[in-house]
PDB file of C-alpha atoms in Angstrom:
ATOM      1  CA  UNK A   1      -4.280   3.071  13.442  1.00  0.00           C
ATOM      2  CA  UNK A   2      -5.026  -0.037  10.821  1.00  0.00           C
ATOM      3  CA  UNK A   3      -5.679   1.328   7.343  1.00  0.00           C
ATOM      4  CA  UNK A   4      -6.918  -1.173   4.483  1.00  0.00           C
ATOM      5  CA  UNK A   5      -5.760   0.410   1.348  1.00  0.00           C
ATOM      6  CA  UNK A   6      -6.942  -1.253  -1.815  1.00  0.00           C
ATOM      7  CA  UNK A   7      -4.568  -0.138  -4.723  1.00  0.00           C
ATOM      8  CA  UNK A   8      -5.225  -0.307  -8.650  1.00  0.00           C
ATOM      9  CA  UNK A   9      -2.692   0.312 -11.156  1.00  0.00           C
ATOM     10  CA  UNK A  10      -3.499   1.458 -14.717  1.00  0.00           C
ATOM     11  CA  UNK A  11      -0.513   2.075 -16.469  1.00  0.00           C
ATOM     12  CA  UNK A  12      -1.296   4.129 -20.092  1.00  0.00           C
ATOM     13  CA  UNK A  13      -0.126   1.913 -22.960  1.00  0.00           C
ATOM     14  CA  UNK A  14       1.070   3.850 -24.400  1.00  0.00           C
ATOM     15  CA  UNK A  15       3.588   4.677 -21.489  1.00  0.00           C
ATOM     16  CA  UNK A  16       7.374   4.307 -21.897  1.00  0.00           C
ATOM     17  CA  UNK A  17       8.674   0.602 -20.948  1.00  0.00           C
ATOM     18  CA  UNK A  18      11.753   1.613 -19.898  1.00  0.00           C
ATOM     19  CA  UNK A  19      10.883   4.512 -17.758  1.00  0.00           C
ATOM     20  CA  UNK A  20       8.093   2.070 -16.549  1.00  0.00           C
ATOM     21  CA  UNK A  21      10.204  -0.302 -15.743  1.00  0.00           C
ATOM     22  CA  UNK A  22      12.415   2.363 -13.603  1.00  0.00           C
ATOM     23  CA  UNK A  23       9.539   3.531 -11.708  1.00  0.00           C
ATOM     24  CA  UNK A  24       8.481   0.175 -10.268  1.00  0.00           C
ATOM     25  CA  UNK A  25      12.119  -0.594  -9.460  1.00  0.00           C
ATOM     26  CA  UNK A  26      11.209   2.226  -7.145  1.00  0.00           C
ATOM     27  CA  UNK A  27       8.005   1.368  -6.507  1.00  0.00           C
ATOM     28  CA  UNK A  28       9.165  -1.969  -5.029  1.00  0.00           C
ATOM     29  CA  UNK A  29      12.224  -0.643  -3.013  1.00  0.00           C
ATOM     30  CA  UNK A  30       9.883   2.402  -1.660  1.00  0.00           C
ATOM     31  CA  UNK A  31       7.206  -0.477  -0.583  1.00  0.00           C
ATOM     32  CA  UNK A  32       9.501  -3.339   0.857  1.00  0.00           C
ATOM     33  CA  UNK A  33      11.227  -0.432   2.995  1.00  0.00           C
ATOM     34  CA  UNK A  34       7.495   0.540   4.855  1.00  0.00           C
ATOM     35  CA  UNK A  35       7.252  -3.087   4.947  1.00  0.00           C
ATOM     36  CA  UNK A  36      10.811  -3.288   6.945  1.00  0.00           C
ATOM     37  CA  UNK A  37       9.801  -0.224   9.251  1.00  0.00           C
ATOM     38  CA  UNK A  38       6.614  -2.255   9.988  1.00  0.00           C
ATOM     39  CA  UNK A  39       4.588   0.630   8.739  1.00  0.00           C
ATOM     40  CA  UNK A  40       3.293  -1.888   5.491  1.00  0.00           C
ATOM     41  CA  UNK A  41       2.493  -4.843   7.728  1.00  0.00           C
ATOM     42  CA  UNK A  42       0.908  -6.781   4.584  1.00  0.00           C
ATOM     43  CA  UNK A  43       0.405  -6.963   0.957  1.00  0.00           C
ATOM     44  CA  UNK A  44      -1.416  -9.584  -1.231  1.00  0.00           C
ATOM     45  CA  UNK A  45      -1.521  -9.093  -4.574  1.00  0.00           C
ATOM     46  CA  UNK A  46      -5.329  -9.583  -6.828  1.00  0.00           C
ATOM     47  CA  UNK A  47      -5.318 -12.640  -8.801  1.00  0.00           C
ATOM     48  CA  UNK A  48      -5.685 -11.998 -12.403  1.00  0.00           C
ATOM     49  CA  UNK A  49      -5.350  -8.078 -11.496  1.00  0.00           C
ATOM     50  CA  UNK A  50      -1.970  -5.105 -11.453  1.00  0.00           C
ATOM     51  CA  UNK A  51      -3.658  -4.392  -8.146  1.00  0.00           C
ATOM     52  CA  UNK A  52      -3.658  -5.427  -4.470  1.00  0.00           C
ATOM     53  CA  UNK A  53      -4.588  -4.773  -1.161  1.00  0.00           C
ATOM     54  CA  UNK A  54      -2.780  -3.951   2.226  1.00  0.00           C
ATOM     55  CA  UNK A  55      -2.631  -2.968   6.208  1.00  0.00           C
ATOM     56  CA  UNK A  56      -0.706  -0.265   6.996  1.00  0.00           C
ATOM     57  CA  UNK A  57       0.028   0.665  10.672  1.00  0.00           C
ATOM     58  CA  UNK A  58       0.949   4.062  10.850  1.00  0.00           C
ATOM     59  CA  UNK A  59       0.388   6.804  13.587  1.00  0.00           C
ATOM     60  CA  UNK A  60      -2.121   8.970  11.256  1.00  0.00           C
ATOM     61  CA  UNK A  61      -4.396   9.975   8.831  1.00  0.00           C
ATOM     62  CA  UNK A  62      -1.703  12.451   7.490  1.00  0.00           C
ATOM     63  CA  UNK A  63       0.829  10.015   7.848  1.00  0.00           C
ATOM     64  CA  UNK A  64      -1.004   7.239   5.738  1.00  0.00           C
ATOM     65  CA  UNK A  65      -1.937   9.780   3.063  1.00  0.00           C
ATOM     66  CA  UNK A  66       1.939  11.278   2.865  1.00  0.00           C
ATOM     67  CA  UNK A  67       2.826   7.735   2.627  1.00  0.00           C
ATOM     68  CA  UNK A  68       0.423   6.655  -0.275  1.00  0.00           C
ATOM     69  CA  UNK A  69       1.335  10.199  -2.351  1.00  0.00           C
ATOM     70  CA  UNK A  70       4.479   9.604  -2.042  1.00  0.00           C
ATOM     71  CA  UNK A  71       4.171   6.274  -4.068  1.00  0.00           C
ATOM     72  CA  UNK A  72       6.505   6.267  -7.876  1.00  0.00           C
ATOM     73  CA  UNK A  73       2.980   4.507  -8.713  1.00  0.00           C
ATOM     74  CA  UNK A  74       0.365   6.952  -7.384  1.00  0.00           C
ATOM     75  CA  UNK A  75      -0.211   9.150 -10.470  1.00  0.00           C
ATOM     76  CA  UNK A  76      -1.136   5.317 -12.148  1.00  0.00           C
ATOM     77  CA  UNK A  77      -3.212   4.325  -9.556  1.00  0.00           C
ATOM     78  CA  UNK A  78      -7.180   4.439  -7.816  1.00  0.00           C
ATOM     79  CA  UNK A  79      -7.058   3.394  -4.168  1.00  0.00           C
ATOM     80  CA  UNK A  80      -9.849   2.777  -1.902  1.00  0.00           C
ATOM     81  CA  UNK A  81      -8.859   3.272   1.741  1.00  0.00           C
ATOM     82  CA  UNK A  82     -10.830   2.284   4.576  1.00  0.00           C
ATOM     83  CA  UNK A  83      -9.902   2.392   8.591  1.00  0.00           C
ATOM     84  CA  UNK A  84      -9.545  -0.928  10.422  1.00  0.00           C
ATOM     85  CA  UNK A  85      -9.985  -1.433  14.696  1.00  0.00           C
ATOM     86  CA  UNK A  86      -9.366  -4.206  16.439  1.00  0.00           C
ATOM     87  CA  UNK A  87     -12.095  -6.870  16.978  1.00  0.00           C
ATOM     88  CA  UNK A  88     -12.938  -7.973  19.873  1.00  0.00           C
ATOM     89  CA  UNK A  89     -13.429 -11.127  19.554  1.00  0.00           C
ATOM     90  CA  UNK A  90      -9.460 -12.001  18.131  1.00  0.00           C
ATOM     91  CA  UNK A  91      -6.710 -13.216  19.370  1.00  0.00           C
ATOM     92  CA  UNK A  92      -4.138 -11.568  18.207  1.00  0.00           C
ATOM     93  CA  UNK A  93      -2.219  -8.561  20.679  1.00  0.00           C
ATOM     94  CA  UNK A  94      -0.954  -6.587  18.177  1.00  0.00           C
ATOM     95  CA  UNK A  95      -3.613  -5.456  16.675  1.00  0.00           C
ATOM     96  CA  UNK A  96      -4.816  -2.580  18.032  1.00  0.00           C
TER      97      UNK A  96
END
């Protein structure tokens, strides 16, 4: 199942920079592992914002939910999730 996930990160101004640096490091490692596994297929930064648009390829709504909740920056995020399906005009066979 494919999902588009829009993530906006809102770190409080009074957050401890050292703590946030550690969380960001964990976030990068976690997200890159999901990308290597094929679960997180695409990620794009939104220019001028601390935000991204991502495509996930997972087995179920519950799997996506659990992956997103495990994001180290999750407590600081606002998300919008939309289910996707293959367009009949797509030439990509791996768009399922």
